[in-house]
Short mmCIF file of C-alpha atoms in Angstrom, two decimals:
data_model
loop_
_atom_site.label_atom_id
_atom_site.label_comp_id
_atom_site.label_asym_id
_atom_site.label_seq_id
_atom_site.Cartn_x
_atom_site.Cartn_y
_atom_site.Cartn_z
CA MET O 24 5.77 -0.54 -3.12
CA THR O 25 8.69 1.72 -3.55
CA VAL O 26 7.39 5.16 -4.30
CA ARG O 27 10.53 6.55 -5.92
CA ARG O 28 10.34 3.93 -8.66
CA ARG O 29 6.57 3.89 -9.03
CA ALA O 30 6.15 6.13 -12.08
CA ALA O 31 8.85 4.37 -14.07
CA ALA O 32 7.62 0.94 -13.01
CA LEU O 33 4.04 1.65 -14.00
CA ALA O 34 5.08 3.03 -17.35
CA ILE O 35 6.93 -0.22 -18.02
CA THR O 36 3.93 -2.20 -16.76
CA ALA O 37 1.66 -0.45 -19.24
CA VAL O 38 3.91 -1.55 -22.09
CA LEU O 39 4.08 -5.14 -20.83
CA CYS O 40 0.36 -5.41 -20.21
CA ALA O 41 -0.45 -3.98 -23.61
CA ALA O 42 1.01 -7.08 -25.21
CA ALA O 43 -1.07 -9.37 -23.01
CA ALA O 44 -4.31 -7.38 -22.91
CA PRO O 45 -4.37 -4.55 -25.44
CA THR O 46 -7.95 -3.61 -24.63
CA ALA O 47 -7.14 -3.11 -20.94
CA VAL O 48 -4.27 -0.65 -21.26
CA ALA O 49 -4.14 2.73 -22.93
CA ALA O 50 -2.24 5.94 -22.41
CA PRO O 51 -2.96 7.51 -19.02
CA SER O 52 -5.03 10.65 -18.79
CA PRO O 53 -3.04 13.81 -19.54
CA SER O 54 -1.41 15.15 -16.40
CA PRO O 55 -0.57 18.68 -15.37
CA SER O 56 3.04 19.59 -16.02
CA PRO O 57 4.01 22.34 -13.58
CA SER O 58 3.16 21.80 -9.94
CA THR O 59 1.14 25.00 -9.94
CA ASP O 60 -1.36 23.34 -12.28
CA LEU O 61 -2.11 20.49 -9.88
CA PRO O 62 -5.74 20.26 -8.78
CA ALA O 63 -6.76 21.59 -5.40
CA GLY O 64 -6.86 18.92 -2.73
CA LEU O 65 -4.20 16.68 -4.22
CA TYR O 66 -1.27 15.72 -2.00
CA GLY O 67 2.26 16.20 -3.30
CA THR O 68 3.71 18.44 -6.00
CA LYS O 69 5.09 15.96 -8.50
CA ASP O 70 3.45 14.63 -11.67
CA PRO O 71 0.50 12.52 -10.49
CA THR O 72 0.01 10.58 -13.74
CA TYR O 73 1.03 7.23 -12.31
CA ASP O 74 0.42 7.69 -8.60
CA GLY O 75 -2.12 10.44 -7.91
CA VAL O 76 -4.79 8.20 -6.39
CA TRP O 77 -2.21 5.95 -4.78
CA ARG O 78 -0.33 8.69 -2.94
CA GLN O 79 -3.58 10.37 -1.85
CA SER O 80 -4.84 7.08 -0.44
CA MET O 81 -1.55 6.31 1.28
CA ALA O 82 -1.56 9.76 2.85
CA PHE O 83 -5.08 9.25 4.21
CA LEU O 84 -4.24 5.81 5.62
CA ALA O 85 -1.20 7.16 7.44
CA GLN O 86 -3.04 10.23 8.69
CA ARG O 87 -6.00 8.30 10.04
CA ILE O 88 -3.82 5.78 11.84
CA GLU O 89 -2.22 8.80 13.56
CA LEU O 90 -5.63 10.36 14.27
CA VAL O 91 -5.45 13.10 11.66
CA THR O 92 -8.59 13.96 9.70
CA PRO O 93 -7.78 15.26 6.20
CA ALA O 94 -9.46 18.30 4.72
CA THR O 95 -12.80 17.78 3.01
CA GLU O 96 -11.45 19.10 -0.30
CA SER O 97 -8.78 16.38 -0.26
CA VAL O 98 -11.35 13.66 0.33
CA ASN O 99 -13.57 15.13 -2.37
CA TRP O 100 -10.65 15.05 -4.80
CA LEU O 101 -10.14 11.34 -4.20
CA VAL O 102 -13.83 10.50 -4.53
CA GLY O 103 -13.99 12.59 -7.69
CA GLN O 104 -11.37 10.38 -9.31
CA GLN O 105 -13.73 7.41 -9.31
CA CYS O 106 -15.44 6.40 -12.54
CA ASP O 107 -19.15 5.58 -12.67
CA SER O 108 -18.14 1.92 -13.02
CA GLY O 109 -16.59 2.05 -9.56
CA ALA O 110 -13.02 1.83 -10.86
CA PHE O 111 -10.25 4.31 -10.22
CA ALA O 112 -7.50 5.15 -12.67
CA SER O 113 -4.01 5.95 -11.41
CA TYR O 114 -4.93 9.55 -12.16
CA ARG O 115 -7.38 11.22 -14.53
CA ASP O 116 -8.80 14.58 -15.49
CA ALA O 117 -12.02 14.45 -13.48
CA SER O 118 -13.59 17.22 -15.57
CA ARG O 119 -14.10 14.60 -18.28
CA PRO O 120 -16.17 11.44 -17.84
CA CYS O 121 -14.44 8.09 -17.92
CA ASP O 122 -14.59 6.35 -21.26
CA ALA O 123 -12.98 3.44 -23.11
CA SER O 124 -9.60 5.19 -23.03
CA THR O 125 -9.57 5.50 -19.23
CA VAL O 126 -7.09 2.98 -17.81
CA ALA O 127 -8.71 1.29 -14.85
CA ASP O 128 -6.25 0.39 -12.09
CA THR O 129 -6.99 -2.33 -9.52
CA ASN O 130 -4.24 -1.10 -7.20
CA ALA O 131 -5.48 2.49 -7.17
CA THR O 132 -9.04 1.22 -6.66
CA GLY O 133 -7.99 -1.06 -3.80
CA ALA O 134 -5.98 1.67 -2.10
CA ALA O 135 -8.79 4.20 -2.44
CA ILE O 136 -11.30 1.77 -0.94
CA GLN O 137 -9.02 1.16 2.03
CA ALA O 138 -8.54 4.90 2.54
CA LEU O 139 -12.25 5.69 2.34
CA MET O 140 -13.05 2.91 4.79
CA GLU O 141 -10.58 4.34 7.29
CA LEU O 142 -12.12 7.78 6.85
CA GLY O 143 -15.56 6.33 7.51
CA THR O 144 -17.09 8.36 4.70
CA ASN O 145 -18.50 7.87 1.19
CA ARG O 146 -19.73 4.31 1.67
CA PRO O 147 -21.51 4.37 -1.73
CA ALA O 148 -18.13 5.01 -3.40
CA VAL O 149 -16.66 2.09 -1.46
CA ASP O 150 -19.48 -0.25 -2.46
CA ASN O 151 -19.21 0.82 -6.08
CA GLY O 152 -15.49 0.15 -6.05
CA VAL O 153 -16.00 -3.25 -4.41
CA SER O 154 -18.51 -4.23 -7.10
CA TRP O 155 -16.05 -3.28 -9.83
CA LEU O 156 -13.20 -5.25 -8.25
CA LYS O 157 -15.42 -8.31 -8.00
CA SER O 158 -16.35 -7.94 -11.66
CA VAL O 159 -12.73 -8.03 -12.86
CA GLN O 160 -11.52 -10.99 -10.78
CA ASN O 161 -9.43 -13.37 -12.88
CA GLU O 162 -10.27 -17.03 -13.33
CA ASP O 163 -7.42 -18.02 -11.00
CA GLY O 164 -9.07 -16.01 -8.22
CA GLY O 165 -6.64 -13.10 -8.29
CA TRP O 166 -6.17 -9.73 -9.93
CA GLY O 167 -3.64 -8.12 -12.24
CA TYR O 168 -2.68 -4.49 -12.28
CA ASN O 169 -5.23 -3.72 -14.99
CA PRO O 170 -8.40 -5.70 -15.79
CA GLY O 171 -7.51 -8.57 -18.09
CA SER O 172 -3.82 -8.68 -17.20
CA PRO O 173 -2.41 -11.78 -15.46
CA SER O 174 -2.74 -11.96 -11.71
CA ASP O 175 0.21 -10.90 -9.57
CA ALA O 176 0.91 -11.13 -5.87
CA ASN O 177 0.98 -7.38 -5.21
CA SER O 178 -2.26 -6.51 -6.97
CA THR O 179 -4.06 -9.51 -5.49
CA ALA O 180 -2.88 -8.55 -1.99
CA VAL O 181 -3.99 -4.92 -2.34
CA VAL O 182 -7.44 -5.99 -3.56
CA ILE O 183 -7.77 -8.57 -0.78
CA GLY O 184 -6.99 -5.85 1.75
CA ALA O 185 -9.62 -3.58 0.26
CA LEU O 186 -12.34 -6.23 0.10
CA ALA O 187 -11.59 -7.45 3.60
CA ARG O 188 -11.64 -3.91 4.97
CA ALA O 189 -15.01 -3.38 3.28
CA GLY O 190 -16.41 -6.48 4.95
CA VAL O 191 -16.45 -8.86 1.97
CA PRO O 192 -16.13 -12.56 2.98
CA LEU O 193 -13.14 -13.46 0.82
CA ALA O 194 -13.48 -17.22 1.22
CA ASP O 195 -16.89 -16.91 -0.44
CA LEU O 196 -15.58 -14.88 -3.37
CA THR O 197 -15.05 -17.84 -5.68
CA THR O 198 -14.62 -18.22 -9.42
CA ALA O 199 -16.61 -20.67 -11.54
CA ASP O 200 -14.25 -23.51 -10.61
CA GLY O 201 -14.09 -22.64 -6.93
CA LYS O 202 -10.87 -20.62 -6.73
CA THR O 203 -10.65 -17.80 -4.17
CA PRO O 204 -8.36 -14.76 -3.89
CA TYR O 205 -6.29 -16.79 -1.43
CA THR O 206 -5.90 -19.55 -4.01
CA ALA O 207 -4.30 -17.09 -6.40
CA LEU O 208 -2.11 -15.49 -3.75
CA GLN O 209 -0.77 -18.82 -2.52
CA SER O 210 0.10 -19.83 -6.07
CA PHE O 211 2.95 -17.28 -5.92
CA ALA O 212 4.46 -18.79 -2.75
CA LEU O 213 7.80 -20.56 -2.77
CA PRO O 214 8.03 -23.72 -0.64
CA CYS O 215 10.15 -23.84 2.50
CA GLY O 216 13.76 -24.90 2.17
CA GLY O 217 16.63 -23.21 0.41
CA GLU O 218 17.75 -19.62 0.58
CA ASP O 219 14.41 -18.11 -0.42
CA GLY O 220 12.07 -20.56 1.28
CA GLY O 221 8.75 -19.04 2.30
CA ALA O 222 9.00 -16.03 -0.02
CA PHE O 223 6.46 -14.97 -2.62
CA ALA O 224 7.13 -14.15 -6.25
CA TYR O 225 5.52 -11.24 -8.04
CA GLN O 226 4.50 -13.51 -10.92
CA PRO O 227 5.94 -16.69 -12.44
CA ASP O 228 8.36 -16.01 -15.28
CA LYS O 229 7.71 -17.19 -18.84
CA ASP O 230 8.89 -20.68 -17.87
CA GLY O 231 6.63 -20.80 -14.83
CA THR O 232 9.50 -20.37 -12.37
CA LEU O 233 8.86 -18.45 -9.16
CA THR O 234 11.58 -16.04 -8.05
CA ALA O 235 11.55 -14.56 -4.56
CA ASN O 236 10.56 -10.90 -4.44
CA ALA O 237 10.69 -9.08 -1.11
CA ASP O 238 8.19 -6.44 -2.22
CA ALA O 239 5.68 -9.08 -3.30
CA THR O 240 6.33 -11.03 -0.10
CA ALA O 241 5.59 -8.06 2.16
CA ALA O 242 2.34 -7.40 0.31
CA ALA O 243 1.39 -11.09 0.24
CA VAL O 244 1.92 -11.55 4.00
CA LEU O 245 -0.72 -8.91 4.65
CA GLY O 246 -3.00 -10.18 1.92
CA ALA O 247 -2.83 -13.79 3.14
CA MET O 248 -3.88 -12.56 6.59
CA GLY O 249 -6.76 -10.59 5.07
CA LYS O 250 -5.30 -7.28 6.24
CA GLY O 251 -5.01 -3.91 4.59
CA MET O 252 -2.00 -1.64 4.24
CA ALA O 253 -2.54 0.10 7.59
CA THR O 254 -2.29 -2.15 10.60
CA GLY O 255 -2.40 -1.36 14.29
CA ASN O 256 0.38 -1.82 16.82
CA SER O 257 0.23 -5.45 17.93
CA ASN O 258 2.02 -6.68 21.04
CA ALA O 259 1.93 -10.30 19.89
CA VAL O 260 5.40 -11.71 19.34
CA LYS O 261 6.23 -15.22 18.17
CA ASP O 262 9.13 -16.91 16.47
CA PRO O 263 8.80 -17.09 12.67
CA VAL O 264 8.36 -20.62 11.34
CA CYS O 265 8.26 -21.85 7.75
CA HIS O 266 5.50 -24.43 7.35
CA GLN O 267 6.33 -27.37 5.10
CA GLY O 268 4.05 -29.30 2.79
CA THR O 269 1.04 -28.66 0.61
CA GLY O 270 -2.48 -27.62 1.49
CA LEU O 271 -1.30 -24.79 3.74
CA THR O 272 -3.79 -22.32 5.12
CA PRO O 273 -3.46 -18.67 4.08
CA GLU O 274 -2.24 -17.88 7.61
CA GLN O 275 0.51 -20.49 7.30
CA SER O 276 1.57 -19.05 3.94
CA ALA O 277 1.66 -15.62 5.55
CA GLN O 278 3.89 -16.95 8.32
CA ASN O 279 6.19 -18.47 5.69
CA GLY O 280 6.51 -15.07 4.05
CA ALA O 281 7.26 -13.48 7.42
CA PHE O 282 9.94 -16.13 8.00
CA TYR O 283 11.60 -15.08 4.74
CA LEU O 284 11.37 -11.37 5.53
CA ALA O 285 12.81 -11.85 9.01
CA GLY O 286 15.82 -13.58 7.48
CA ALA O 287 16.22 -10.94 4.78
CA LEU O 288 16.35 -8.15 7.39
CA ALA O 289 18.45 -9.98 9.95
CA GLY O 290 21.81 -8.92 8.55
CA SER O 291 21.89 -5.27 7.51
CA GLY O 292 18.45 -4.32 8.79
CA HIS O 293 17.30 -3.27 5.34
CA LEU O 294 16.37 -4.66 1.96
CA ASP O 295 18.31 -3.79 -1.18
CA THR O 296 17.13 -2.84 -4.63
CA PRO O 297 17.90 -5.63 -7.09
CA PRO O 298 19.82 -4.50 -10.17
CA MET O 299 17.71 -2.95 -12.92
CA PRO O 300 17.47 -4.86 -16.21
CA GLY O 301 20.70 -4.43 -18.15
CA ALA O 302 22.60 -3.26 -15.06
CA GLU O 303 23.24 -6.56 -13.27
CA ASP O 304 26.72 -5.50 -12.16
CA SER O 305 25.57 -2.34 -10.43
CA ALA O 306 25.95 -2.19 -6.65
CA PRO O 307 22.69 -2.72 -4.73
CA GLN O 308 21.26 0.27 -2.92
CA PRO O 309 19.12 0.32 0.24
CA ASP O 310 15.43 0.02 -0.56
CA PHE O 311 13.72 2.17 2.05
CA GLY O 312 10.20 1.68 0.76
CA ASN O 313 10.28 -2.10 0.65
CA THR O 314 12.04 -2.15 4.01
CA ALA O 315 9.19 -0.12 5.50
CA ASP O 316 6.65 -2.49 3.96
CA ALA O 317 8.52 -5.49 5.35
CA VAL O 318 8.40 -3.89 8.81
CA VAL O 319 4.61 -3.56 8.58
CA ALA O 320 4.26 -7.15 7.37
CA LEU O 321 6.43 -8.53 10.18
CA ALA O 322 4.63 -6.54 12.85
CA ALA O 323 1.21 -7.53 11.53
CA SER O 324 2.15 -11.22 11.52
CA GLY O 325 3.38 -11.17 15.13
CA HIS O 326 7.09 -10.63 14.61
CA LYS O 327 7.56 -7.05 15.72
CA ASP O 328 10.82 -7.95 17.41
CA LYS O 329 12.25 -9.11 14.09
CA ALA O 330 11.47 -5.68 12.61
CA ALA O 331 13.23 -3.67 15.33
CA LYS O 332 16.59 -3.53 13.55
CA ALA O 333 14.92 -2.33 10.36
CA VAL O 334 12.99 0.37 12.22
CA ALA O 335 16.24 1.63 13.75
CA TYR O 336 17.82 1.67 10.30
CA LEU O 337 14.91 3.63 8.82
CA GLU O 338 14.98 6.13 11.68
CA LYS O 339 18.64 6.81 11.00
CA ASN O 340 18.71 6.75 7.21
CA ALA O 341 15.31 7.18 5.54
CA GLN O 342 14.33 10.78 6.36
CA ASP O 343 15.78 12.36 3.22
CA TRP O 344 14.25 9.64 1.08
CA ALA O 345 10.82 10.21 2.57
CA LYS O 346 10.99 13.96 2.19
CA GLU O 347 12.06 13.71 -1.43
CA GLY O 348 9.61 10.91 -2.16
CA GLY O 349 6.64 12.97 -1.04
CA PRO O 350 3.39 11.93 0.63
CA ALA O 351 3.42 8.21 -0.23
CA ALA O 352 7.01 7.72 0.93
CA THR O 353 6.41 9.59 4.17
CA ALA O 354 3.21 7.60 4.66
CA GLN O 355 5.14 4.34 4.38
CA LEU O 356 7.36 5.37 7.27
CA VAL O 357 4.35 6.48 9.33
CA LEU O 358 2.69 3.10 8.80
CA ALA O 359 5.90 1.27 9.72
CA ALA O 360 6.32 3.39 12.84
CA HIS O 361 2.76 2.84 13.99
CA ALA O 362 2.82 -0.91 13.35
CA THR O 363 5.80 -1.28 15.68
CA GLY O 364 4.74 1.19 18.38
CA THR O 365 7.35 3.75 17.35
CA ASP O 366 6.55 7.45 17.70
CA ALA O 367 5.84 8.76 14.20
CA ARG O 368 6.11 12.32 15.51
CA ASP O 369 9.66 11.70 16.65
CA PHE O 370 11.00 9.23 14.12
CA GLY O 371 14.75 9.65 14.29
CA GLY O 372 14.12 13.26 15.30
CA VAL O 373 11.65 13.93 12.48
CA ASP O 374 7.93 14.57 12.91
CA LEU O 375 6.65 12.41 10.05
CA VAL O 376 3.03 13.32 10.70
CA ARG O 377 3.73 17.04 10.40
CA GLN O 378 5.81 16.35 7.27
CA LEU O 379 2.96 14.36 5.73
CA ASN O 380 0.33 16.94 6.63
CA ALA O 381 2.40 19.64 4.95
CA THR O 382 2.16 17.87 1.58
CA GLY O 383 -1.54 18.63 1.26
CA PRO O 384 -4.26 21.00 2.48
CA ALA O 385 -4.32 21.69 6.21
CA PRO O 386 -6.09 18.84 8.03
CA ALA O 387 -9.57 19.34 9.40
CA ALA O 388 -8.48 17.96 12.77
CA THR O 389 -5.36 16.56 14.40
CA ALA O 390 -4.61 14.66 17.60
CA VAL O 391 -1.34 15.43 19.38
CA PRO O 392 0.93 13.98 20.55
CA SER O 393 1.27 10.77 18.54
CA PRO O 394 -1.07 7.97 19.64
CA THR O 395 1.93 5.64 19.43
CA ALA O 396 3.69 7.53 22.21
CA THR O 397 3.33 5.83 25.57
CA ASP O 398 3.79 8.73 27.97
CA SER O 399 0.74 10.88 27.29
CA LYS O 400 -2.76 10.91 25.90
CA PRO O 401 -3.69 12.71 22.66
CA LYS O 402 -5.36 16.06 22.68
CA ASN O 403 -7.61 17.22 19.87
CA THR O 404 -6.91 20.37 17.93
CA SER O 405 -8.88 21.57 14.94
CA SER O 406 -7.97 23.67 11.94
CA GLY O 407 -10.97 24.74 9.88
CA ASP O 408 -14.46 23.34 10.01
CA GLY O 409 -13.86 21.09 6.95
CA GLY O 410 -17.01 18.99 7.41
CA LEU O 411 -15.06 16.01 8.72
CA GLY O 412 -14.09 17.92 11.87
CA VAL O 413 -17.56 17.38 13.35
CA TRP O 414 -17.14 13.64 12.99
CA TRP O 415 -13.73 13.90 14.60
CA LEU O 416 -15.03 15.69 17.69
CA VAL O 417 -17.80 13.13 18.14
CA GLY O 418 -15.75 10.04 17.34
CA ILE O 419 -12.24 10.68 18.68
CA GLY O 420 -12.77 8.46 21.73
CA LEU O 421 -13.76 5.51 19.59
CA ALA O 422 -11.17 6.22 16.94
CA PHE O 423 -8.33 6.25 19.47
CA GLY O 424 -9.10 2.68 20.51
CA ALA O 425 -9.56 1.31 17.05
CA GLY O 426 -6.85 -0.62 15.27
CA ILE O 427 -6.89 -0.27 11.53
CA GLY O 428 -5.96 -2.54 8.87
CA PHE O 429 -1.65 -2.30 5.27
CA LEU O 430 1.68 -2.50 0.79
CA LEU O 431 1.92 -2.01 -1.12
CA SER O 432 3.50 0.81 -0.85
CA GLY O 433 6.12 1.02 -4.35
CA ARG O 434 5.19 -1.94 -6.42
CA ARG O 435 8.11 -3.26 -8.45
CA LYS O 436 6.41 -4.22 -11.65
CA ASN O 437 9.66 -4.34 -13.61
CA GLN O 438 11.06 -7.31 -11.70
CA GLN O 439 9.68 -9.58 -14.37
CA LEU O 440 11.56 -7.90 -17.24
#
């Protein structure tokens, strides 16, 4: 999910969903205007209305995969965003209880669950969020951005990642007529053959036609494999193959998506932003966020070698984008680096972990150098007692050996306009 377009995309999504499910969408909670009014513990300095929970969760995922323990106040901020129902909004004023006007957000809820699972804290909040996600599953087995809105590949993939990370047997999570989350996700898959064979669409258009969407494909590859947005460095490498026919397994559909992504990155080493509605003649621009997500998807599906060109491109060109984009953008690069065994603390000469840490309160504990570096072992340093630091000191040995599970990083909701 491309962070730099997230706020605009979600604003458009709210308008679109209002027509389909007016009871599910309302105006977001009022947000602070100047950065000085932002709540303590929140990462980033920009308006959090549409991405507060998302960017906080992305930051935590990237920090934990690099053995950084965030400050307790940051974790408390995220937990405090949860409603009693278990749902998270994109952002809300936590001094007021959730009510009928609070816009529940499946993506924010899924991301928060994944982040809290990686932190290993607040299991009751995780279980409450899982219960809510189960309660708003659509009849086709998937999820839309808001409860009651039509299922889409990105939202379904994020929720799958959250439920899988929380230990929910997804194959058993069936609707009344036996459909599972994988059933919904595979319904967005394009068959092999042709230029876009193997890709996933975000949603079918009004005529039921599926159009390839790289962002949706990257998310769906991870979802079809039952993985979250943060995935460990895998040494498995195999040639991408597009599986023909019907009745494919979720793993086969994931491999088809990886086949498409490998082809999309083979030329320039990056994905491009499709033209915005009404600007079809505009020149495409590199899409750093979706490129990073594609890297994670390829690495997670056993095609790390096919992501190498894209990683090199991101190292050379994406630093300014990540710095301007804030915590979520920087986190996307950290996740891409880790998934491919690249040093996130020397990513094209930039220490992405330090850059990410600087967007929020000082971490409770940090391991240096990067666990993705191959020439030395991490050493633990602490800054503040922060509550979580005790866990870090006890668990660092186990944490270092643990692989953790992914994107949507910027979701392009406006591709269906």
